[in-house]
Tab-separated table of C-alpha atoms in Angstrom:
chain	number	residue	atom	x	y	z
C	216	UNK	CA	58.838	-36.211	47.761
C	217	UNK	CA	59.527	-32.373	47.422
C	218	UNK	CA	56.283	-30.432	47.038
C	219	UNK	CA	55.685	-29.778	43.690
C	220	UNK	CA	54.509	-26.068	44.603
C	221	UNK	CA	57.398	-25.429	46.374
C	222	UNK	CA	59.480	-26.636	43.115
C	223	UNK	CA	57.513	-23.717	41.533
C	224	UNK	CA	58.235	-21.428	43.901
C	225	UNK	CA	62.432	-22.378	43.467
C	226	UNK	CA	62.520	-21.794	39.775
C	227	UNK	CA	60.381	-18.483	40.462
C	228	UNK	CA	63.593	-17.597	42.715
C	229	UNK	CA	65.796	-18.403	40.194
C	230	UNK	CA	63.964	-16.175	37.754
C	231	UNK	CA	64.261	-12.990	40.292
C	232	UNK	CA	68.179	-13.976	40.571
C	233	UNK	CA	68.623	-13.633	37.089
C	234	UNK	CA	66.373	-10.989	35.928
C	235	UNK	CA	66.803	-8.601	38.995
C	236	UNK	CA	63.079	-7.706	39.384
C	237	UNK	CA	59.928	-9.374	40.626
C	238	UNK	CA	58.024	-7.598	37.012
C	239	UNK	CA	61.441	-8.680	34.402
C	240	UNK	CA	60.869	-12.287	36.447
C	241	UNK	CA	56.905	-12.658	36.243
C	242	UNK	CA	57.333	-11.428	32.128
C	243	UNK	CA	60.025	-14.467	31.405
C	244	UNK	CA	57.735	-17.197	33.504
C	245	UNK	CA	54.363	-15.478	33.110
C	246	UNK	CA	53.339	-14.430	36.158
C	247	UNK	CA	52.031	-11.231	37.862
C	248	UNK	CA	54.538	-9.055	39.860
C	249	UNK	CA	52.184	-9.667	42.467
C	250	UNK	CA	52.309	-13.810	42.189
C	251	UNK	CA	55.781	-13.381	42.147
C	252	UNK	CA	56.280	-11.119	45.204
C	253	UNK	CA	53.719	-13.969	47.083
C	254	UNK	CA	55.671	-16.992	46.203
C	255	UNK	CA	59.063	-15.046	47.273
C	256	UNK	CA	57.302	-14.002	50.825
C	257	UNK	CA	56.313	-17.877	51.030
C	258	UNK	CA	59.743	-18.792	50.410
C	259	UNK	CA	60.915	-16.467	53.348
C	260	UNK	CA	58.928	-17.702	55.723
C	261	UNK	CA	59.538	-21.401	54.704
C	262	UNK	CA	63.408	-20.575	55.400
C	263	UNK	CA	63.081	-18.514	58.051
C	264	UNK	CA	65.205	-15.783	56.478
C	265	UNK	CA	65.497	-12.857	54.258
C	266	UNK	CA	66.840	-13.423	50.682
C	267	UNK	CA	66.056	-10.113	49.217
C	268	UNK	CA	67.053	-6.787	50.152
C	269	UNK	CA	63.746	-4.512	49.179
C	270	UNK	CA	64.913	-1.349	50.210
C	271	UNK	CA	65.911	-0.051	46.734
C	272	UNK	CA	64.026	-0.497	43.475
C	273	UNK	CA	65.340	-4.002	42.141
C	274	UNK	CA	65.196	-7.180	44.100
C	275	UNK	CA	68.875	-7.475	45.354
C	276	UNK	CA	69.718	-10.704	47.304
C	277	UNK	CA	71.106	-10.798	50.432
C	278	UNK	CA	74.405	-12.289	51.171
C	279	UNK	CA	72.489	-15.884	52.096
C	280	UNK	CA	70.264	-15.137	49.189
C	281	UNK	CA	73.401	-15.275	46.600
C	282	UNK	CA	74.332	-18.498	48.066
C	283	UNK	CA	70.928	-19.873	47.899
C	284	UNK	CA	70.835	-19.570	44.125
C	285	UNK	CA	73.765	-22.283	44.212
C	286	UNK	CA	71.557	-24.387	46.403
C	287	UNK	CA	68.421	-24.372	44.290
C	288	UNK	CA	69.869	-24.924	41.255
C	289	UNK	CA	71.634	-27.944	42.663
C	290	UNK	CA	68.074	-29.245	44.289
C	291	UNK	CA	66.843	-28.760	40.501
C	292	UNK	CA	68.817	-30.683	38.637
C	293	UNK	CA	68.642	-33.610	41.040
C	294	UNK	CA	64.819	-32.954	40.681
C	295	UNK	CA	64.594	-32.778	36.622
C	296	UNK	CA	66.581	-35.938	36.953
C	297	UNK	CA	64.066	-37.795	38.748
C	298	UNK	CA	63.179	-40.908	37.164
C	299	UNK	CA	65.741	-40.977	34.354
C	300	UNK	CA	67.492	-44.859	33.206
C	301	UNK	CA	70.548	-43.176	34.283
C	302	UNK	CA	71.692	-44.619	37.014
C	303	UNK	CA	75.280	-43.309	36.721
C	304	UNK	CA	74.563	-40.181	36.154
C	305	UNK	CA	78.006	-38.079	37.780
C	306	UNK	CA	76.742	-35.915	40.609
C	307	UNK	CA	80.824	-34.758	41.012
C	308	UNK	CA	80.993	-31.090	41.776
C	309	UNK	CA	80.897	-28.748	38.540
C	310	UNK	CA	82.538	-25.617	37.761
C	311	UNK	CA	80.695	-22.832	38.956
C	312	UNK	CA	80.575	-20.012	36.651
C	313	UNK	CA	78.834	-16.391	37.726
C	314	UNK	CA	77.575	-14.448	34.296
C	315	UNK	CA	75.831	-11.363	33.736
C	316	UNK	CA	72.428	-11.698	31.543
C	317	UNK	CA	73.907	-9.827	28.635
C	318	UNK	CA	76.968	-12.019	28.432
C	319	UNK	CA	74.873	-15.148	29.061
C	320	UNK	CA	72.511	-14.024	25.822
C	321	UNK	CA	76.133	-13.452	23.721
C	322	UNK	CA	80.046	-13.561	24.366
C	323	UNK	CA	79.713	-16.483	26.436
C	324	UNK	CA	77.843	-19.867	24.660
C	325	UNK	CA	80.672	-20.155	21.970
C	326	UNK	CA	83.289	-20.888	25.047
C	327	UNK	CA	80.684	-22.870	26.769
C	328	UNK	CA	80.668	-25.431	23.371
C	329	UNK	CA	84.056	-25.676	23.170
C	330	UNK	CA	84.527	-26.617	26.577
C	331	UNK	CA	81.453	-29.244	26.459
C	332	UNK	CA	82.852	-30.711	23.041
C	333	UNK	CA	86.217	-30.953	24.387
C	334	UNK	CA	85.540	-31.819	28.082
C	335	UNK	CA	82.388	-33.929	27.781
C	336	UNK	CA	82.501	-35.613	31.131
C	337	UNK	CA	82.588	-32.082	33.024
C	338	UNK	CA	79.812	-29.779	33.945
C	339	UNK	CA	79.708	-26.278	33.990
C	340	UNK	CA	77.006	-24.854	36.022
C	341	UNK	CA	76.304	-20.751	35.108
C	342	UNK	CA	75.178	-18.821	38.124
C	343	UNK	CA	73.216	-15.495	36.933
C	344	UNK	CA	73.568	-12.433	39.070
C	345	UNK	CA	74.194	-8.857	39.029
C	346	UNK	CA	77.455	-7.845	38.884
C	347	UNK	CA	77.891	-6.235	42.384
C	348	UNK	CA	76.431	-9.891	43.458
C	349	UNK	CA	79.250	-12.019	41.514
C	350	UNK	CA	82.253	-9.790	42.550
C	351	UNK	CA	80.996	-11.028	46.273
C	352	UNK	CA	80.135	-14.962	45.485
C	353	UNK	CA	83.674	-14.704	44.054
C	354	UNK	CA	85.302	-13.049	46.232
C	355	UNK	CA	83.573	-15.277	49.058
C	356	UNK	CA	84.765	-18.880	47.277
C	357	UNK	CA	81.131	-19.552	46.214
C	358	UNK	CA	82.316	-19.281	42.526
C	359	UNK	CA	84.861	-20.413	40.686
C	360	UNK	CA	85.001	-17.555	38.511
C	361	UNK	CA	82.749	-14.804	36.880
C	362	UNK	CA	82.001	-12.719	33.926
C	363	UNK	CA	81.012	-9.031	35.130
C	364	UNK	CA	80.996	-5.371	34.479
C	365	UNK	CA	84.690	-4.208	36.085
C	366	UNK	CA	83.485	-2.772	39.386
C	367	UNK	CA	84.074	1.164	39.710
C	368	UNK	CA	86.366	0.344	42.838
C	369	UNK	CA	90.024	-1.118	42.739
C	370	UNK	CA	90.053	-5.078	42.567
C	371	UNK	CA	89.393	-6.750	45.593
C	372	UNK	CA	92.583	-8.542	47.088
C	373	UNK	CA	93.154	-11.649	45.701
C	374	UNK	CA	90.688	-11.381	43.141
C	375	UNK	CA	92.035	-11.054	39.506
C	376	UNK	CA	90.696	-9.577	36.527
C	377	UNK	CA	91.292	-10.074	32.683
C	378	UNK	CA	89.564	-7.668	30.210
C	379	UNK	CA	87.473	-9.605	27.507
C	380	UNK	CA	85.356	-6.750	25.724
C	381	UNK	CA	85.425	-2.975	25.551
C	382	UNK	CA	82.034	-1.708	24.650
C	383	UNK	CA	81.407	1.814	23.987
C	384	UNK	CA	78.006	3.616	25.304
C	385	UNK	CA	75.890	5.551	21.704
C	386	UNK	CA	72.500	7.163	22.119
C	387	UNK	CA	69.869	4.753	20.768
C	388	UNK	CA	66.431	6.340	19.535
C	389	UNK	CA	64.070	5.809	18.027
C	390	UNK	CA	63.778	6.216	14.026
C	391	UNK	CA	61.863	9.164	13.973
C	392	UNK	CA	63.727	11.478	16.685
C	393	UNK	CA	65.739	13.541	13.809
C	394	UNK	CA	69.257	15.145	14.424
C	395	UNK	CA	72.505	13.938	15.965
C	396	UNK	CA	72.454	16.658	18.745
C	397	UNK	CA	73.459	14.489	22.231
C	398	UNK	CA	72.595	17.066	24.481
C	399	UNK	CA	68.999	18.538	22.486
C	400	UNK	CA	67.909	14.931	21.976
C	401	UNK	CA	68.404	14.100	25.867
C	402	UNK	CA	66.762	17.255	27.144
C	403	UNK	CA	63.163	17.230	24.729
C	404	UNK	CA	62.762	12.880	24.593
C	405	UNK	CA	61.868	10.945	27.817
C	406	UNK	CA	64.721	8.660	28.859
C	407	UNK	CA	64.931	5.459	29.176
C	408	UNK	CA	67.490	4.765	32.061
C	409	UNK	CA	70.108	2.131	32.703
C	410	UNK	CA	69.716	1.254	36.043
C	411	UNK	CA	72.075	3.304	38.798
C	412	UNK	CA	72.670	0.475	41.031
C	413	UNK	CA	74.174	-1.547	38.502
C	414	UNK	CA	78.048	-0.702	37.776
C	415	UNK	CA	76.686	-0.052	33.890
C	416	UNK	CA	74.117	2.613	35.278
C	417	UNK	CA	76.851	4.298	37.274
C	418	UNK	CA	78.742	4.928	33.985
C	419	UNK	CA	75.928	6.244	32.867
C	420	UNK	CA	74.595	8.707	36.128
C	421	UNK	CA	78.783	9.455	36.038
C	422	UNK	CA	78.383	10.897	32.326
C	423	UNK	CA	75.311	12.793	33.022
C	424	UNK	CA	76.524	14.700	35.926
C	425	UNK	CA	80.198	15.335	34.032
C	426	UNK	CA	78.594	16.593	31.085
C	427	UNK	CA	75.262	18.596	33.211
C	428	UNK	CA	73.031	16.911	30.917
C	429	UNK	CA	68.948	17.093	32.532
C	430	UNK	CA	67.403	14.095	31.493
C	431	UNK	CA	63.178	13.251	32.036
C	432	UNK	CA	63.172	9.785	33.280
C	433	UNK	CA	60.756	7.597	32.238
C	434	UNK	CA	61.503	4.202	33.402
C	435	UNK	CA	64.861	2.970	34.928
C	436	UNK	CA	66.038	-0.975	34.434
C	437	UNK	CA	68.792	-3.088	34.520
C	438	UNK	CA	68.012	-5.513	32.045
C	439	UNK	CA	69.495	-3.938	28.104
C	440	UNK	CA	67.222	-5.953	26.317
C	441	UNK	CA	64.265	-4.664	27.741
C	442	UNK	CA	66.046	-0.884	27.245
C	443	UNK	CA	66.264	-1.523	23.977
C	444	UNK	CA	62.580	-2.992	22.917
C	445	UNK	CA	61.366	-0.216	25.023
C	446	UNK	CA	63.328	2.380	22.625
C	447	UNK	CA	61.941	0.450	19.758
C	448	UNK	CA	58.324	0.804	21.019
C	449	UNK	CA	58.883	4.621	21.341
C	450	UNK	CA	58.798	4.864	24.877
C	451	UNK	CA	62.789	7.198	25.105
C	452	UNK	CA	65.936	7.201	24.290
C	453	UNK	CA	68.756	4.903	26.212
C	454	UNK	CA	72.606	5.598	26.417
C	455	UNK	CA	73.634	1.650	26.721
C	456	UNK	CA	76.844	-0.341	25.221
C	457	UNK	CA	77.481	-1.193	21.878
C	458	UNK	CA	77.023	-4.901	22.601
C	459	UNK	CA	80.198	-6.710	21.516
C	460	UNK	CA	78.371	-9.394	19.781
C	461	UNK	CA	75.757	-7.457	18.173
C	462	UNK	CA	76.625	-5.958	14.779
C	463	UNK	CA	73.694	-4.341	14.078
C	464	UNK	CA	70.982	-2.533	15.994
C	465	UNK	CA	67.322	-3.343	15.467
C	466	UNK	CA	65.718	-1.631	12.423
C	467	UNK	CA	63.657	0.602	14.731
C	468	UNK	CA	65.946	2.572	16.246
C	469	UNK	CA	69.390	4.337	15.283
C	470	UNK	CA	72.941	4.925	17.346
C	471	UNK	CA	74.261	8.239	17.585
C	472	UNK	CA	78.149	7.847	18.493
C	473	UNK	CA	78.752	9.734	21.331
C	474	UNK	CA	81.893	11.454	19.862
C	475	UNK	CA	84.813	13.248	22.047
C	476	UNK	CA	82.484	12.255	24.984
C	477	UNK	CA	82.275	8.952	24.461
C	478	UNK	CA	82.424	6.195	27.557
C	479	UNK	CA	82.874	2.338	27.479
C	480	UNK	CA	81.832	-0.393	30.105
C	481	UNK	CA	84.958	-2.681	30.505
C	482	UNK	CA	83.463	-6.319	30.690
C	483	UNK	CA	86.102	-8.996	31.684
C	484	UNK	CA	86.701	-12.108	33.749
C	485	UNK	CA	87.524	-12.616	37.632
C	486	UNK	CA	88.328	-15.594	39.648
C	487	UNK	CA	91.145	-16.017	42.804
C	488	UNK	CA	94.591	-16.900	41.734
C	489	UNK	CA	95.222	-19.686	39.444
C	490	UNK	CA	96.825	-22.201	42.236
C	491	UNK	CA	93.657	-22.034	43.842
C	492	UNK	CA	91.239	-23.548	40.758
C	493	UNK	CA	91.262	-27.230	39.575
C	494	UNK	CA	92.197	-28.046	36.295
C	495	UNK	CA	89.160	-28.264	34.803
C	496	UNK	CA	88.328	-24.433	36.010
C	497	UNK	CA	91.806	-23.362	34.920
C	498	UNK	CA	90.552	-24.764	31.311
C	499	UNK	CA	87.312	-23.104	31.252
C	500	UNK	CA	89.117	-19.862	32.537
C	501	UNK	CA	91.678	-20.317	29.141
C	502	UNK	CA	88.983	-21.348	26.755
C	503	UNK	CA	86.786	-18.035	28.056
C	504	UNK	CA	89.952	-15.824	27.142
C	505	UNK	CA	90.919	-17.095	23.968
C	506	UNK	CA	87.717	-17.017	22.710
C	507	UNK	CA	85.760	-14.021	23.806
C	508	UNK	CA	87.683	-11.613	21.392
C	509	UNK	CA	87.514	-7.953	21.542
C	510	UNK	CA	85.078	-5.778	19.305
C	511	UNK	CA	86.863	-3.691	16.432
C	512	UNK	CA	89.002	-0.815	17.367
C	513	UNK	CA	89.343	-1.471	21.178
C	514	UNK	CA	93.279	-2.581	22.730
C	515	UNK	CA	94.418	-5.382	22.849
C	516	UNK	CA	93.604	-7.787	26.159
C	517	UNK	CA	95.582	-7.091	29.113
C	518	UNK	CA	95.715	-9.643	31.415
C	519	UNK	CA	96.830	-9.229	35.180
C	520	UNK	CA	96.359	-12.737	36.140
């Protein structure tokens, strides 16, 4: 029997993957950032290998720590399914799916229960990652396909790409910063960063250092939920996408649009060519396209599949 520690210790992993950081992981499983960093070391040294890179300031796997994720979700499901009546149960391989968290949390579920009510017998497993992370796994066969910021570098051969959302960048703040001023508002609040590793923070360093705006970092994260409850506790201001599936922003804070200088993060799907997917990918791929529509006011989907 697998150790139930250890079982711990895999789901902690999985956490990390998603989340990006050791502190964003120990928050959503309540742990320290220090019990999490422990179980991760113990998790090294049980596999002999590294399956983090910590040389920058998120938790980035290593090229056999993305296809570990795979691995331990597999080992999880045939664990949760210890036990069960079902005897039958249909271990055949599932579509593999990467996603990043924002797209997980709102584009993506109404495609996912289509697909379930229409294709009951197939799985879908969703793979969490950065989007750096799922550009490789794809690109590497590991995933079928993957929903991800467009990388700030030309397609990678063989890899296609179909736009699914346009979502424009806006100043967030909180209620009580007054004025519409872009530039006055960034230089006199702390700011509340997106994350420069990510291809959503380059966007963001990119229209900074176009526009020579000085900004007074406060904190710097990946995740744009956490961004955005930080703005509403006070903390900064954020530049960070108009969500596509979020009408309205929290109560707490206001948008400033962004005018002439506005930017947009392209989100959008990528998999290998077509003749290369089973038929059950090739309908999860379809269902994805026709139904993750594009907000208000962006173009229409181009598709280079």
């Amino acid at each position: 029997m697998i150790e139930v520690m250890m079982i711990r210790v895999l789901r902690t992993f999985i956490a990390v993957a998603r989340v990006g950081t050791f502190a964003g992981a120990g928050d959503d499983i309540g742990l320290t950032q220090a019990a999490v960093s422990a179980q991760m070391q113990r998790l090294e040294a049980e596999l002999g290998f590294c399956i983090f890179d910590r040389s920058g300031r998120k938790a980035r796997l290593t090229t056999r720590g993305r296809r570990l994720v795979m691995q331990v979700q597999e080992l999880l499901l045939l664990y949760d399914s210890l036990g069960t009546k079902n005897t039958r149960r249909d271990f055949s391989k599932p579509v593999t799916l990467g996603a990043i968290a924002s797209v997980q949390c709102s584009m993506l579920p109404e495609a996912l229960t289509l697909f379930c009510n229409q294709n009951p017998e197939r799985k879908i497993r969703v793979i969490p990652g950065l989007s750096m992370d799922l550009v490789n796994l794809v690109d590497a066969g590991d995933l079928d396909m993957a929903i991800v910021l467009r990388p700030p570098f030309p397609t990678l051969s063989g890899i296609h790409w179909t736009a699914l959302a346009h979502e424009p960048f806006r100043l967030v703040v909180p209620r009580y910063v007054k004025g519409n001023n872009v530039r006055n508002i960034l230089s006199e609040y702390p700011f509340v960063r997106y994350d420069r590793s990510s291809f959503g923070g380059r966007l963001v360093e990119s229209f900074l250092k176009n526009n020579s705006l000085l900004v007074n970092d406060v904190c710097e994260l990946d995740e744009l939920e956490a961004i955005l409850k930080l703005v509403c506790n006070g903390v900064g201001v954020a530049l960070m996408p108009h969500v596509f599936s979020c009408e309205k922003w929290p109560t707490k804070v206001r948008a400033i649009d962004l005018g002439p200088l506005t930017f947009s993060r392209d989100i959008g799907l990528i998999h290998r060519p077509l003749s290369g997917l089973n038929e059950t990918a090739k309908k999860l791929a379809a269902l994805i396209i026709n139904t993750i529509s594009y907000s208000e006011g962006s173009e229409p989907r181009k598709s280079i599949i």
